[in-house]
mmCIF file of C-alpha atoms in Angstrom:
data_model
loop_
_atom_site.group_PDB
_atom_site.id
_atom_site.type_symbol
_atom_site.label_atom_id
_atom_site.label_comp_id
_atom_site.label_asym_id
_atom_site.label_seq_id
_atom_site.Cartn_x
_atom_site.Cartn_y
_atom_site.Cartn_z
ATOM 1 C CA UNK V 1 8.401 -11.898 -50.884
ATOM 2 C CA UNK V 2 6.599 -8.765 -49.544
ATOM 3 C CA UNK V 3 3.481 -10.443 -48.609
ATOM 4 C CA UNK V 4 5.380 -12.972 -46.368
ATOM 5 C CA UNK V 5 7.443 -10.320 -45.090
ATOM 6 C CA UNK V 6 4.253 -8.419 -44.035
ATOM 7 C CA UNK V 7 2.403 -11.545 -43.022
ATOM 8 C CA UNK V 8 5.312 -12.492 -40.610
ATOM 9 C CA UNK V 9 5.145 -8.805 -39.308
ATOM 10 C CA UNK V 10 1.313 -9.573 -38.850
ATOM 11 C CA UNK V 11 1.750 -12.136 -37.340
ATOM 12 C CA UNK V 12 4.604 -11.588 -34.575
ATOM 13 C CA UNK V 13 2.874 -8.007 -33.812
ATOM 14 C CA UNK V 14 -0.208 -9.891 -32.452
ATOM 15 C CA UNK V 15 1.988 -11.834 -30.369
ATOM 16 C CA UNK V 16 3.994 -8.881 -29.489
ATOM 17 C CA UNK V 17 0.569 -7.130 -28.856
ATOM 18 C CA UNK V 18 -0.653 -10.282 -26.823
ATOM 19 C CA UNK V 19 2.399 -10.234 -24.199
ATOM 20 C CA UNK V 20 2.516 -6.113 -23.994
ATOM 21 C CA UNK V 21 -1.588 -6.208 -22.774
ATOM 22 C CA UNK V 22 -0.044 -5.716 -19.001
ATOM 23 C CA UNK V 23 1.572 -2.863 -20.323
ATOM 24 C CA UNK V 24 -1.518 -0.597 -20.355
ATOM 25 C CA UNK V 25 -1.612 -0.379 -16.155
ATOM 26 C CA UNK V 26 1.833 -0.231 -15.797
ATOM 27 C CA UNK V 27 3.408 1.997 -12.813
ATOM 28 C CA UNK V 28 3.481 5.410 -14.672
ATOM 29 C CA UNK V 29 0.307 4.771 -16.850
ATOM 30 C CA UNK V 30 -2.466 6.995 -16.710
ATOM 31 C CA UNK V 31 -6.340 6.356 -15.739
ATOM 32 C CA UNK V 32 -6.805 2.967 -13.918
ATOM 33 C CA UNK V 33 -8.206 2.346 -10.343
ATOM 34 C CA UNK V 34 -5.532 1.821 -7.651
ATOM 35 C CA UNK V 35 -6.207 0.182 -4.454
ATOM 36 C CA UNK V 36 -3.684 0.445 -1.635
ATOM 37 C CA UNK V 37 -3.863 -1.375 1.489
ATOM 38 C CA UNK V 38 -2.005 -1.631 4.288
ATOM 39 C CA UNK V 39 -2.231 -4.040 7.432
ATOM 40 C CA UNK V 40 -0.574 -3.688 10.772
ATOM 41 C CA UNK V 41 -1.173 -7.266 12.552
ATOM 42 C CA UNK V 42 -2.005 -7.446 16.348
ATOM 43 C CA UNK V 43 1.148 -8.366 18.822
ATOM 44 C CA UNK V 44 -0.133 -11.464 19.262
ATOM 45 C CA UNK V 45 -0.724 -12.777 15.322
ATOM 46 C CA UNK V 46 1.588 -15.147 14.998
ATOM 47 C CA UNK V 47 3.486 -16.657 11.712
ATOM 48 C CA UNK V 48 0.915 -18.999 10.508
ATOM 49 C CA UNK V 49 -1.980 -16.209 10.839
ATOM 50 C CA UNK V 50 0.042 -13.809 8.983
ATOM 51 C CA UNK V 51 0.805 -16.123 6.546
ATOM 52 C CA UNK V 52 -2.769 -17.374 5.744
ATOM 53 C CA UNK V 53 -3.963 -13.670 5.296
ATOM 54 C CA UNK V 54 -1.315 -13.011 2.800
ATOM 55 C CA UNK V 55 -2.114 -16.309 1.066
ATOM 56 C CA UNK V 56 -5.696 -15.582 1.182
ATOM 57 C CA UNK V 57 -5.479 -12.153 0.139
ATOM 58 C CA UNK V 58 -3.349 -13.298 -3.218
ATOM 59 C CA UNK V 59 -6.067 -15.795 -4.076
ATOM 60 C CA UNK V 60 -8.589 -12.785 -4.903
ATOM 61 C CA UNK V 61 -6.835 -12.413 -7.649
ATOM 62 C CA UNK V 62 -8.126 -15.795 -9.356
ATOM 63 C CA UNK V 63 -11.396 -15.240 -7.120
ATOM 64 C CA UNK V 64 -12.367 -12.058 -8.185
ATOM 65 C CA UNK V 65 -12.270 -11.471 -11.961
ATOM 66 C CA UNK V 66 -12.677 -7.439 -11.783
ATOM 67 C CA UNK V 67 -8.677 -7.776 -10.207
ATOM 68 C CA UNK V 68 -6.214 -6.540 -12.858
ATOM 69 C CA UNK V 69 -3.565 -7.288 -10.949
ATOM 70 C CA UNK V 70 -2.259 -8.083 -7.178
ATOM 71 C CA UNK V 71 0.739 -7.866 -5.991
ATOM 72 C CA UNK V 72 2.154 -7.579 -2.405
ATOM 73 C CA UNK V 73 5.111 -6.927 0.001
ATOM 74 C CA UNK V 74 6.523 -6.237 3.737
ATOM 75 C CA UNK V 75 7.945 -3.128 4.644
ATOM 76 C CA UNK V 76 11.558 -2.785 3.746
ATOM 77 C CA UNK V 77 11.777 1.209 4.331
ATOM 78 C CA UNK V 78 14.210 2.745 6.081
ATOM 79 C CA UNK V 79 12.672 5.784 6.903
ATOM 80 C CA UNK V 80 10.944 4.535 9.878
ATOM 81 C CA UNK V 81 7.921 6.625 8.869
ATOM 82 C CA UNK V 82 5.553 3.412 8.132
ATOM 83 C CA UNK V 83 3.071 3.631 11.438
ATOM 84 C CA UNK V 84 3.296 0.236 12.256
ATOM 85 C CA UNK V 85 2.389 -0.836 9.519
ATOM 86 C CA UNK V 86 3.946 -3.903 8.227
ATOM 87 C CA UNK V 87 2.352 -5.231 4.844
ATOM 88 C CA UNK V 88 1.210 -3.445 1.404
ATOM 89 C CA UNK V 89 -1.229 -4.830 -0.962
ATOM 90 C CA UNK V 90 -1.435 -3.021 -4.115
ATOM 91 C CA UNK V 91 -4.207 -4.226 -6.022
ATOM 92 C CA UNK V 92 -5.277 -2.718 -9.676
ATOM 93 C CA UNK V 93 -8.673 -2.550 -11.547
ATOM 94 C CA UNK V 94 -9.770 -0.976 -14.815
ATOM 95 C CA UNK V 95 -12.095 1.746 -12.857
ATOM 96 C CA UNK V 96 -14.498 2.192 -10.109
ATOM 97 C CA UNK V 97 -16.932 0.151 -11.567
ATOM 98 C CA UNK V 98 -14.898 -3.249 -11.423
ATOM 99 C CA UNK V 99 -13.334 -2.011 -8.085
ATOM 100 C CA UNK V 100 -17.205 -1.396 -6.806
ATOM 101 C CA UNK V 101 -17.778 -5.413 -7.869
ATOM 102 C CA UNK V 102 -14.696 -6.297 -6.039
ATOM 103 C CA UNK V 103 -15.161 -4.835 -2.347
ATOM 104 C CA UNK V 104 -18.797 -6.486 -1.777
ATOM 105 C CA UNK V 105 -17.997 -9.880 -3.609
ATOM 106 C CA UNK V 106 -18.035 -12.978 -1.668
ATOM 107 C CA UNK V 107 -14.827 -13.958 -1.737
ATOM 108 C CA UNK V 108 -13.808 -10.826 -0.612
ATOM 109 C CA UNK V 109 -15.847 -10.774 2.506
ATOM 110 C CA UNK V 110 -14.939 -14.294 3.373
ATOM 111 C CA UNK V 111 -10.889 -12.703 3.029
ATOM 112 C CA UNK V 112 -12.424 -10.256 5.902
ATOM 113 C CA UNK V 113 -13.406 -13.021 7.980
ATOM 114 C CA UNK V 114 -9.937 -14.220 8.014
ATOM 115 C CA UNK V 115 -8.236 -10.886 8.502
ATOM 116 C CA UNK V 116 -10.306 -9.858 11.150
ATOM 117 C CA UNK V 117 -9.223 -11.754 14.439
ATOM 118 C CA UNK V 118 -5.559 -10.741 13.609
ATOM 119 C CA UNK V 119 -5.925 -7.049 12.341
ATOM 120 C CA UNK V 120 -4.740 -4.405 14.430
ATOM 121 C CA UNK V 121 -4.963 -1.639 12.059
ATOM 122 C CA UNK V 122 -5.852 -1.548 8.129
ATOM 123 C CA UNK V 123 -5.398 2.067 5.742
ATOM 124 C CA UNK V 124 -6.619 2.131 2.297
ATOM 125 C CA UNK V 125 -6.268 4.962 -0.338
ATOM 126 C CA UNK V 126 -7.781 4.484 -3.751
ATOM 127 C CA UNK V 127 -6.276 6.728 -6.520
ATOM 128 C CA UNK V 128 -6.721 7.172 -9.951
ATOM 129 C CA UNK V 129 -3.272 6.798 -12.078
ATOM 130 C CA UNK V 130 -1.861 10.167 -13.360
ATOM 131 C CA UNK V 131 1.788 10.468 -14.324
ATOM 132 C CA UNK W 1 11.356 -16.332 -48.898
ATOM 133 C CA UNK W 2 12.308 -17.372 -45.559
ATOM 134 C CA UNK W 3 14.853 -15.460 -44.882
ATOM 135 C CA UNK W 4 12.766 -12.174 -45.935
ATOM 136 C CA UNK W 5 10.306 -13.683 -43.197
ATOM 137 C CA UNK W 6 13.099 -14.103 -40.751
ATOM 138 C CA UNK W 7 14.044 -10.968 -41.146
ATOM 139 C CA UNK W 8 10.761 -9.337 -40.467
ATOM 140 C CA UNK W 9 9.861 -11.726 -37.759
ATOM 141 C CA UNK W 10 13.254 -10.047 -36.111
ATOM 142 C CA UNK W 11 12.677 -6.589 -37.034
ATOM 143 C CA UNK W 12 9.280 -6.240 -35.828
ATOM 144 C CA UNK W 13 9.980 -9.139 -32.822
ATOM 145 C CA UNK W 14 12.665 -6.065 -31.961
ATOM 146 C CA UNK W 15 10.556 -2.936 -32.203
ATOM 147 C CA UNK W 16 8.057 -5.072 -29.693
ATOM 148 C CA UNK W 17 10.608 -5.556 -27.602
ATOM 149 C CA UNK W 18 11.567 -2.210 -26.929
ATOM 150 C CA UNK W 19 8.016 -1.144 -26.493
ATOM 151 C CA UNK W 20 7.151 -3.779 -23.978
ATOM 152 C CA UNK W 21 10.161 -2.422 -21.752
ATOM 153 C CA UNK W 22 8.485 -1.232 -18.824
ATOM 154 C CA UNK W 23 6.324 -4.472 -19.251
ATOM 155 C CA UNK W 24 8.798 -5.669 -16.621
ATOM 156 C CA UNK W 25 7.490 -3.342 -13.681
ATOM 157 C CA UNK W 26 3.876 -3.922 -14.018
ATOM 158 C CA UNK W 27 1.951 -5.043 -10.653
ATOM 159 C CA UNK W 28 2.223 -8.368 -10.340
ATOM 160 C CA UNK W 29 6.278 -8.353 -11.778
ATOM 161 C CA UNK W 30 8.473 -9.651 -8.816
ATOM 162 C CA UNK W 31 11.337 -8.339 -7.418
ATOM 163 C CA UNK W 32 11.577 -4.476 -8.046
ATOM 164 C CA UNK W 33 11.257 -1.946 -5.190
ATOM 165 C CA UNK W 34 7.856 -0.128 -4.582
ATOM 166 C CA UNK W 35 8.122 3.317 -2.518
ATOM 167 C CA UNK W 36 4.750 4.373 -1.290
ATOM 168 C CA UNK W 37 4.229 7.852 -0.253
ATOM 169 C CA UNK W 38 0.804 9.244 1.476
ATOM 170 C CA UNK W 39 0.704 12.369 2.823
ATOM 171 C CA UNK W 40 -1.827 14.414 4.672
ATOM 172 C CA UNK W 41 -1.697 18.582 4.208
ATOM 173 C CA UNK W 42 -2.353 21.114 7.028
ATOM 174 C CA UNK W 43 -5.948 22.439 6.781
ATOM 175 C CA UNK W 44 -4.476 25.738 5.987
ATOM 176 C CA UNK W 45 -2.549 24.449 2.848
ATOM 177 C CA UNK W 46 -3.954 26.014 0.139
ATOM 178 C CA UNK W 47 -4.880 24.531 -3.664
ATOM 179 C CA UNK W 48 -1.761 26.453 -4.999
ATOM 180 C CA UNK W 49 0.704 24.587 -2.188
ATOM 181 C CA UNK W 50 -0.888 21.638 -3.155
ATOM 182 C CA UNK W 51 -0.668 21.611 -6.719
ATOM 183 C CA UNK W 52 3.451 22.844 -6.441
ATOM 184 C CA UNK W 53 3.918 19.533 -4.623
ATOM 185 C CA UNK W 54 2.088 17.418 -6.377
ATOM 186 C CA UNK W 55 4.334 18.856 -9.371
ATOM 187 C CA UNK W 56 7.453 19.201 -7.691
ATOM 188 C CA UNK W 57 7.370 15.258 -6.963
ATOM 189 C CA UNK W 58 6.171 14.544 -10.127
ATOM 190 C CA UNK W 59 9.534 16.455 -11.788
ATOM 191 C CA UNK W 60 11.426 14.199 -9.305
ATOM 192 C CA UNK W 61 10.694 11.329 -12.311
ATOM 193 C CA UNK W 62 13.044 13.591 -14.583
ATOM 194 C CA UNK W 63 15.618 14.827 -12.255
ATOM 195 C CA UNK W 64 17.130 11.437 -10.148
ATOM 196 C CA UNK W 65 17.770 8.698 -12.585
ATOM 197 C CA UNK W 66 17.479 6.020 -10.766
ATOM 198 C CA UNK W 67 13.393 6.278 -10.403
ATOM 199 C CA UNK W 68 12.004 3.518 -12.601
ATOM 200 C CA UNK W 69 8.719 5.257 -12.849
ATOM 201 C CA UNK W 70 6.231 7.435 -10.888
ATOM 202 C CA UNK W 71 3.248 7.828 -10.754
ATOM 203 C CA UNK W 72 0.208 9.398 -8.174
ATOM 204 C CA UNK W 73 -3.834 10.093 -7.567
ATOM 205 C CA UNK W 74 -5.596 11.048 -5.043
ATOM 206 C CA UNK W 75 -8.209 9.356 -2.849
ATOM 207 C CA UNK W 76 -11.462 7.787 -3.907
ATOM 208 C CA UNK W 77 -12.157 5.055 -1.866
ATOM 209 C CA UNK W 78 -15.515 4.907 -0.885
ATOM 210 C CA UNK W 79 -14.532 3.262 2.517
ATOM 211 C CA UNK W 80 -13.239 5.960 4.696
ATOM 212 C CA UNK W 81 -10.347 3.787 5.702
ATOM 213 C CA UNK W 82 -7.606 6.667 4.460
ATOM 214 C CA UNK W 83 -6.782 7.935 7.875
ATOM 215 C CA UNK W 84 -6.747 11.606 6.634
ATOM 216 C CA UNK W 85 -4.158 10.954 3.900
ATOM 217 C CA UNK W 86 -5.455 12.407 0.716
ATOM 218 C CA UNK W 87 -2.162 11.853 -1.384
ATOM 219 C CA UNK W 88 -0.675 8.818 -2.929
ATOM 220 C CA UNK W 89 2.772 8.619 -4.748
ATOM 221 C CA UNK W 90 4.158 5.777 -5.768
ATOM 222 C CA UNK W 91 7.596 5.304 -7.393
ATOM 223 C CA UNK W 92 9.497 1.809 -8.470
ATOM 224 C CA UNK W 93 12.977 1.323 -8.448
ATOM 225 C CA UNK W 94 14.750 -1.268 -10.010
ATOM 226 C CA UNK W 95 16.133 -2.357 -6.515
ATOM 227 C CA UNK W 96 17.127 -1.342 -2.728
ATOM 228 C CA UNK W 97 20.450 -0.003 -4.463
ATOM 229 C CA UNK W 98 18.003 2.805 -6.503
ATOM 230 C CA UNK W 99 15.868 3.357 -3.827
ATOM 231 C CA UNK W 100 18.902 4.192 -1.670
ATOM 232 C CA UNK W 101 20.720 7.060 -3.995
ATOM 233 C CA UNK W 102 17.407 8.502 -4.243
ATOM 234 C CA UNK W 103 16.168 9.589 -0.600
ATOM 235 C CA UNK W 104 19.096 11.513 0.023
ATOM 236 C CA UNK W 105 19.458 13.074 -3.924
ATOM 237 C CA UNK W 106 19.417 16.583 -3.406
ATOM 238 C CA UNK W 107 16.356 17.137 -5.688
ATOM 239 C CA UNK W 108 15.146 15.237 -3.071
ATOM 240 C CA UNK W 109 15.847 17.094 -0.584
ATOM 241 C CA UNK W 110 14.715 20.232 -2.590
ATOM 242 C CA UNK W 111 11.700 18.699 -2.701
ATOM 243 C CA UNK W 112 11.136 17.969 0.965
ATOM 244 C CA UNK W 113 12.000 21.821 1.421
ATOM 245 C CA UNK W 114 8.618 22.396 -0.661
ATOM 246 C CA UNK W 115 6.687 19.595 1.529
ATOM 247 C CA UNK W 116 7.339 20.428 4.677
ATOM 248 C CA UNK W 117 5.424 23.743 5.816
ATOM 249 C CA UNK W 118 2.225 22.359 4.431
ATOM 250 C CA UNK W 119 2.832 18.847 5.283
ATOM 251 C CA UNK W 120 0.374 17.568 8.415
ATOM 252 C CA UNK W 121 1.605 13.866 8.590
ATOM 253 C CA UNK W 122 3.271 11.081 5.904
ATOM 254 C CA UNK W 123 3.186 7.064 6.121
ATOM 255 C CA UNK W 124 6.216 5.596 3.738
ATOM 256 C CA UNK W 125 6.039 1.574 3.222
ATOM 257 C CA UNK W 126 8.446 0.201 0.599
ATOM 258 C CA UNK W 127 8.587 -3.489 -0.223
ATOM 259 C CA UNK W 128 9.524 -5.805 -3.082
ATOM 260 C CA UNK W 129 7.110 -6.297 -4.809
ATOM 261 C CA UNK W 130 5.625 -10.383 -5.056
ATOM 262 C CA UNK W 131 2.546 -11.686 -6.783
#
């Protein structure tokens, strides 16, 4: 009775352990690479541009293994104190090392190409995690 | 037997469960609200101002409830794209709801009391976050 008791332990903690992996770079986790960037589009982008950068941008995620995660949203603040700028991408990598692969890689430089002829003004801040 | 695996299967399934909480917030979860904070100092702020900033929104994690989690870094992105801004913080709420008790919380605005003589400029975006 023990042993099946500890094998069914065994085995529901490795799928326990397989589902918390995302855990590790959660928001308040300490130690992996942050990338932050933030577009304002030009006056004249219209819907469809907008909407093939932000579809474009998301699909580095399955283009570029060195992405952790991706995830995205428009500004929603109240405060008034975004500059014009109008979408957040908030993109996470293990270190500098896999965020070095990711900012050269081909797929990201054809996302550029894209981005380009609609971008009025980009920021980025890259931060390692402390909480 | 079974039942003794059952049992173990729940115990442990439970324990997992509770651990994998904040699983829910990761990047790449939908729907929770992101608050992104960057902040430039004055030239003349000095490491001490800094650092009781940097702490004083830290303890902000521990004194409104409603922030999910918190966490912050500073710059290292090698592409000069920061605009000045040296600072990151960002905090998750649940939802718009816990976003909104927070900005005007008066630990808040204890806080902001601290920020502002050594504060050059700030850029807030918040969104919900999609992946």
């Amino acid at each position: 009775m023990h042993s099946s008791l500890l094998l069914g332990m065994m085995l529901v903690g490795a799928v326990a352990w397989t589902g918390c992996a995302a855990s590790a770079e959660r928001p308040g986790a300490s130690g992996v690479m942050r990338h932050v960037v933030l577009f304002k589009f030009k006056d004249d982008a219209n819907a469809d541009d907008i909407r093939k950068v932000e579809g474009e941008f998301l699909a580095l995620k399955s283009r570029i293994p060195s992405v952790q995660s991706l995830e995205w949203g428009t500004n929603v603040s109240p405060e008034g104190l975004n500059q014009g700028f109008t979408h957040c991408f908030f993109v996470t990598f293990a270190d500098a090392k896999a965020r070095d692969a990711y900012l050269p890689h081909a797929a990201h430089q054809e996302f550029v190409k894209v981005l380009r002829p609609v971008l009025d003004k980009v920021l980025v801040i890259d931060y390692v995690s402390k909480d």
